[in-house]
Amino acid sequence: SLEEKTSASVFAALEHPIPLVPNIKLSMTDYADETSLVFSQTKSFNGVNYAAGSAVNTKVDLNFTDFTLYYEVLDNWLSLDLGLTVRQLDGEVTLASSNETSTIDIDGAYPMGYVKAEIELPLTGFFVGGEAYALSFEDKGRTTDISLYAGYEAEAGLGITAGYRQINFNFDDLNNLNSDIDITGPYLSLYFHL
């Protein structure tokens, strides 16, 4: 029952012409949200029982940093990047009622596959593309982070993109927490390309 709110994300990428040495991308995303609801039945969270009829405030705070090593497989009007990402997750989930408060930390580093594809419309500066990070554990769940976007880059290197991003955390027993969290919505991004 979380409500969608505004979050922030920043990134920097270093691409170079040295063969066999991967390019580097660093990105950071900060997301915080909270909601209040009344439990219709007694629930247990992190060893704390919240009685039926309790008004409970739920707060989710997720910060993750992605360190990506990737190769440009194609680099012309059609570009394709493939690589691996280590996502450092630092977050917590807190439930608080008038009588009880409990917090579970969600911390750890997880490897993820990375792919980005982009098509330039020749001689216009316009482009469309998509970017995805994904991880799946056989018995623990999965997480995905997918963006679809369109944008424009001026000759001076200043660019703008608008798109839609969907982040999903679906885990069983991750730090003693079962989670199914979706963070979705449109975004606007400004960047400078040297």
PDB file of C-alpha atoms in Angstrom, residues 8-162:
ATOM      1  CA  ALA A   8      16.458  10.746  -7.242  1.00  0.00           C
ATOM      2  CA  SER A   9      19.095   8.989  -9.314  1.00  0.00           C
ATOM      3  CA  VAL A  10      22.501  10.110 -10.622  1.00  0.00           C
ATOM      4  CA  PHE A  11      25.084   8.392 -12.815  1.00  0.00           C
ATOM      5  CA  ALA A  12      28.483   8.830 -14.433  1.00  0.00           C
ATOM      6  CA  ALA A  13      30.048   6.647 -17.143  1.00  0.00           C
ATOM      7  CA  LEU A  14      33.597   6.448 -18.472  1.00  0.00           C
ATOM      8  CA  GLU A  15      33.997   5.028 -21.988  1.00  0.00           C
ATOM      9  CA  HIS A  16      37.405   4.668 -23.605  1.00  0.00           C
ATOM     10  CA  PRO A  17      38.997   3.178 -26.759  1.00  0.00           C
ATOM     11  CA  ILE A  18      41.331   0.681 -25.013  1.00  0.00           C
ATOM     12  CA  PRO A  19      40.605  -2.847 -26.337  1.00  0.00           C
ATOM     13  CA  LEU A  20      39.572  -5.579 -23.884  1.00  0.00           C
ATOM     14  CA  VAL A  21      39.338  -3.137 -20.967  1.00  0.00           C
ATOM     15  CA  PRO A  22      35.694  -2.686 -19.926  1.00  0.00           C
ATOM     16  CA  ASN A  23      33.965   0.659 -19.643  1.00  0.00           C
ATOM     17  CA  ILE A  24      32.807   1.781 -16.204  1.00  0.00           C
ATOM     18  CA  LYS A  25      29.467   3.139 -15.036  1.00  0.00           C
ATOM     19  CA  LEU A  26      28.569   4.241 -11.515  1.00  0.00           C
ATOM     20  CA  SER A  27      24.971   5.057 -10.593  1.00  0.00           C
ATOM     21  CA  MET A  28      23.149   5.792  -7.357  1.00  0.00           C
ATOM     22  CA  THR A  29      19.426   5.725  -6.598  1.00  0.00           C
ATOM     23  CA  ASP A  30      17.695   6.906  -3.431  1.00  0.00           C
ATOM     24  CA  TYR A  31      14.091   5.899  -2.692  1.00  0.00           C
ATOM     25  CA  ALA A  32      12.011   6.490   0.435  1.00  0.00           C
ATOM     26  CA  ASP A  33       8.286   5.999   0.935  1.00  0.00           C
ATOM     27  CA  GLU A  34       5.810   5.439   3.716  1.00  0.00           C
ATOM     28  CA  THR A  35       2.146   4.701   4.278  1.00  0.00           C
ATOM     29  CA  SER A  36      -0.289   4.120   7.126  1.00  0.00           C
ATOM     30  CA  LEU A  37      -2.906   1.405   7.312  1.00  0.00           C
ATOM     31  CA  VAL A  38      -4.998  -0.553   9.811  1.00  0.00           C
ATOM     32  CA  PHE A  39      -4.279  -4.284  10.033  1.00  0.00           C
ATOM     33  CA  SER A  40      -7.411  -6.400   9.635  1.00  0.00           C
ATOM     34  CA  GLN A  41      -5.734  -9.334  11.383  1.00  0.00           C
ATOM     35  CA  THR A  42      -2.789  -9.869  13.716  1.00  0.00           C
ATOM     36  CA  LYS A  43       0.540  -9.861  11.876  1.00  0.00           C
ATOM     37  CA  SER A  44       4.091 -10.628  12.938  1.00  0.00           C
ATOM     38  CA  PHE A  45       7.056  -8.621  11.651  1.00  0.00           C
ATOM     39  CA  ASN A  46      10.627  -9.304  12.781  1.00  0.00           C
ATOM     40  CA  GLY A  47       9.369 -11.086  15.900  1.00  0.00           C
ATOM     41  CA  VAL A  48       6.975  -8.284  16.870  1.00  0.00           C
ATOM     42  CA  ASN A  49       3.205  -8.882  16.808  1.00  0.00           C
ATOM     43  CA  TYR A  50       0.879  -6.135  15.605  1.00  0.00           C
ATOM     44  CA  ALA A  51      -2.688  -6.769  16.750  1.00  0.00           C
ATOM     45  CA  ALA A  52      -5.745  -6.682  14.505  1.00  0.00           C
ATOM     46  CA  GLY A  53      -7.127  -3.149  14.418  1.00  0.00           C
ATOM     47  CA  SER A  54      -3.699  -1.581  14.974  1.00  0.00           C
ATOM     48  CA  ALA A  55      -2.890   1.550  12.977  1.00  0.00           C
ATOM     49  CA  VAL A  56       0.586   0.850  11.574  1.00  0.00           C
ATOM     50  CA  ASN A  57       2.949   3.198   9.778  1.00  0.00           C
ATOM     51  CA  THR A  58       5.206   1.438   7.242  1.00  0.00           C
ATOM     52  CA  LYS A  59       8.372   3.111   6.011  1.00  0.00           C
ATOM     53  CA  VAL A  60      10.664   1.799   3.269  1.00  0.00           C
ATOM     54  CA  ASP A  61      14.050   3.424   2.721  1.00  0.00           C
ATOM     55  CA  LEU A  62      16.164   1.975  -0.126  1.00  0.00           C
ATOM     56  CA  ASN A  63      19.486   3.288  -1.370  1.00  0.00           C
ATOM     57  CA  PHE A  64      21.474   1.396  -3.943  1.00  0.00           C
ATOM     58  CA  THR A  65      24.742   2.002  -5.719  1.00  0.00           C
ATOM     59  CA  ASP A  66      25.518   0.187  -8.974  1.00  0.00           C
ATOM     60  CA  PHE A  67      29.065  -0.420 -10.133  1.00  0.00           C
ATOM     61  CA  THR A  68      28.963  -1.668 -13.746  1.00  0.00           C
ATOM     62  CA  LEU A  69      31.691  -2.983 -16.032  1.00  0.00           C
ATOM     63  CA  TYR A  70      30.504  -3.269 -19.634  1.00  0.00           C
ATOM     64  CA  TYR A  71      31.617  -3.573 -23.245  1.00  0.00           C
ATOM     65  CA  GLU A  72      30.223  -1.712 -26.255  1.00  0.00           C
ATOM     66  CA  VAL A  73      29.369  -4.608 -28.552  1.00  0.00           C
ATOM     67  CA  LEU A  74      27.965  -2.212 -31.180  1.00  0.00           C
ATOM     68  CA  ASP A  75      28.730   1.487 -31.430  1.00  0.00           C
ATOM     69  CA  ASN A  76      27.160   3.274 -34.403  1.00  0.00           C
ATOM     70  CA  TRP A  77      23.543   4.290 -35.111  1.00  0.00           C
ATOM     71  CA  LEU A  78      22.672   1.124 -33.187  1.00  0.00           C
ATOM     72  CA  SER A  79      24.555   0.726 -29.920  1.00  0.00           C
ATOM     73  CA  LEU A  80      24.561  -2.285 -27.635  1.00  0.00           C
ATOM     74  CA  ASP A  81      26.271  -2.547 -24.241  1.00  0.00           C
ATOM     75  CA  LEU A  82      26.637  -5.787 -22.279  1.00  0.00           C
ATOM     76  CA  GLY A  83      28.132  -6.163 -18.831  1.00  0.00           C
ATOM     77  CA  LEU A  84      27.952  -7.081 -15.184  1.00  0.00           C
ATOM     78  CA  THR A  85      26.833  -4.955 -12.264  1.00  0.00           C
ATOM     79  CA  VAL A  86      27.387  -5.202  -8.538  1.00  0.00           C
ATOM     80  CA  ARG A  87      24.460  -3.546  -6.763  1.00  0.00           C
ATOM     81  CA  GLN A  88      25.192  -2.446  -3.202  1.00  0.00           C
ATOM     82  CA  LEU A  89      21.846  -2.256  -1.418  1.00  0.00           C
ATOM     83  CA  ASP A  90      21.532  -0.278   1.800  1.00  0.00           C
ATOM     84  CA  GLY A  91      18.021   0.010   3.153  1.00  0.00           C
ATOM     85  CA  GLU A  92      15.537  -0.705   5.862  1.00  0.00           C
ATOM     86  CA  VAL A  93      11.851  -1.414   6.401  1.00  0.00           C
ATOM     87  CA  THR A  94      10.202  -0.100   9.575  1.00  0.00           C
ATOM     88  CA  LEU A  95       6.749  -0.844  10.996  1.00  0.00           C
ATOM     89  CA  ALA A  96       5.542   1.361  13.836  1.00  0.00           C
ATOM     90  CA  SER A  97       2.301   1.399  15.821  1.00  0.00           C
ATOM     91  CA  SER A  98       1.418   3.282  18.994  1.00  0.00           C
ATOM     92  CA  ASN A  99       2.854   0.386  21.037  1.00  0.00           C
ATOM     93  CA  GLU A 100       5.482  -1.334  18.892  1.00  0.00           C
ATOM     94  CA  THR A 101       8.282  -0.451  16.461  1.00  0.00           C
ATOM     95  CA  SER A 102      10.424  -2.885  14.505  1.00  0.00           C
ATOM     96  CA  THR A 103      13.042  -2.412  11.779  1.00  0.00           C
ATOM     97  CA  ILE A 104      14.686  -4.860   9.394  1.00  0.00           C
ATOM     98  CA  ASP A 105      17.871  -3.866   7.587  1.00  0.00           C
ATOM     99  CA  ILE A 106      18.173  -4.834   3.914  1.00  0.00           C
ATOM    100  CA  ASP A 107      21.871  -4.709   3.176  1.00  0.00           C
ATOM    101  CA  GLY A 108      24.148  -6.584   0.834  1.00  0.00           C
ATOM    102  CA  ALA A 109      25.926  -6.647  -2.517  1.00  0.00           C
ATOM    103  CA  TYR A 110      24.381  -8.558  -5.424  1.00  0.00           C
ATOM    104  CA  PRO A 111      25.693  -9.322  -8.925  1.00  0.00           C
ATOM    105  CA  MET A 112      23.366  -8.457 -11.801  1.00  0.00           C
ATOM    106  CA  GLY A 113      23.427  -8.787 -15.564  1.00  0.00           C
ATOM    107  CA  TYR A 114      23.410  -5.506 -17.514  1.00  0.00           C
ATOM    108  CA  VAL A 115      22.267  -4.686 -21.045  1.00  0.00           C
ATOM    109  CA  LYS A 116      21.608  -1.388 -22.817  1.00  0.00           C
ATOM    110  CA  ALA A 117      20.439  -0.866 -26.389  1.00  0.00           C
ATOM    111  CA  GLU A 118      19.966   2.455 -28.180  1.00  0.00           C
ATOM    112  CA  ILE A 119      18.954   3.503 -31.691  1.00  0.00           C
ATOM    113  CA  GLU A 120      19.936   6.929 -33.025  1.00  0.00           C
ATOM    114  CA  LEU A 121      17.815   8.647 -35.646  1.00  0.00           C
ATOM    115  CA  PRO A 122      20.573   9.772 -38.062  1.00  0.00           C
ATOM    116  CA  LEU A 123      21.291  13.507 -38.392  1.00  0.00           C
ATOM    117  CA  THR A 124      18.563  14.498 -35.926  1.00  0.00           C
ATOM    118  CA  GLY A 125      20.080  14.137 -32.446  1.00  0.00           C
ATOM    119  CA  PHE A 126      17.054  12.082 -31.359  1.00  0.00           C
ATOM    120  CA  PHE A 127      17.328   8.533 -30.005  1.00  0.00           C
ATOM    121  CA  VAL A 128      15.296   5.810 -28.309  1.00  0.00           C
ATOM    122  CA  GLY A 129      16.552   3.057 -26.061  1.00  0.00           C
ATOM    123  CA  GLY A 130      16.248   0.730 -23.147  1.00  0.00           C
ATOM    124  CA  GLU A 131      18.383  -0.385 -20.228  1.00  0.00           C
ATOM    125  CA  ALA A 132      17.979  -3.386 -17.920  1.00  0.00           C
ATOM    126  CA  TYR A 133      19.587  -4.868 -14.834  1.00  0.00           C
ATOM    127  CA  ALA A 134      18.468  -8.312 -13.644  1.00  0.00           C
ATOM    128  CA  LEU A 135      19.247 -10.891 -10.982  1.00  0.00           C
ATOM    129  CA  SER A 136      17.486 -14.158 -10.190  1.00  0.00           C
ATOM    130  CA  PHE A 137      18.131 -16.520  -7.291  1.00  0.00           C
ATOM    131  CA  GLU A 138      16.730 -20.016  -7.799  1.00  0.00           C
ATOM    132  CA  ASP A 139      15.205 -20.244  -4.327  1.00  0.00           C
ATOM    133  CA  LYS A 140      15.316 -16.646  -3.064  1.00  0.00           C
ATOM    134  CA  GLY A 141      13.570 -14.568  -5.719  1.00  0.00           C
ATOM    135  CA  ARG A 142      14.567 -11.949  -8.253  1.00  0.00           C
ATOM    136  CA  THR A 143      15.126  -8.261  -8.831  1.00  0.00           C
ATOM    137  CA  THR A 144      14.823  -6.295 -12.054  1.00  0.00           C
ATOM    138  CA  ASP A 145      15.426  -2.669 -13.004  1.00  0.00           C
ATOM    139  CA  ILE A 146      14.177  -1.738 -16.477  1.00  0.00           C
ATOM    140  CA  SER A 147      14.048   1.652 -18.232  1.00  0.00           C
ATOM    141  CA  LEU A 148      12.620   2.601 -21.626  1.00  0.00           C
ATOM    142  CA  TYR A 149      13.308   6.111 -22.880  1.00  0.00           C
ATOM    143  CA  ALA A 150      13.540   8.627 -25.711  1.00  0.00           C
ATOM    144  CA  GLY A 151      15.822  11.626 -25.857  1.00  0.00           C
ATOM    145  CA  TYR A 152      17.684  14.339 -27.688  1.00  0.00           C
ATOM    146  CA  GLU A 153      21.378  15.276 -27.603  1.00  0.00           C
ATOM    147  CA  ALA A 154      22.639  18.600 -28.991  1.00  0.00           C
ATOM    148  CA  GLU A 155      25.967  18.838 -30.837  1.00  0.00           C
ATOM    149  CA  ALA A 156      27.507  20.475 -27.764  1.00  0.00           C
ATOM    150  CA  GLY A 157      26.840  17.264 -25.774  1.00  0.00           C
ATOM    151  CA  LEU A 158      23.959  18.490 -23.612  1.00  0.00           C
ATOM    152  CA  GLY A 159      21.133  15.989 -23.633  1.00  0.00           C
ATOM    153  CA  ILE A 160      17.716  15.240 -22.185  1.00  0.00           C
ATOM    154  CA  THR A 161      15.842  11.970 -21.861  1.00  0.00           C
ATOM    155  CA  ALA A 162      12.307  11.142 -20.773  1.00  0.00           C
TER     156      ALA A 162
END
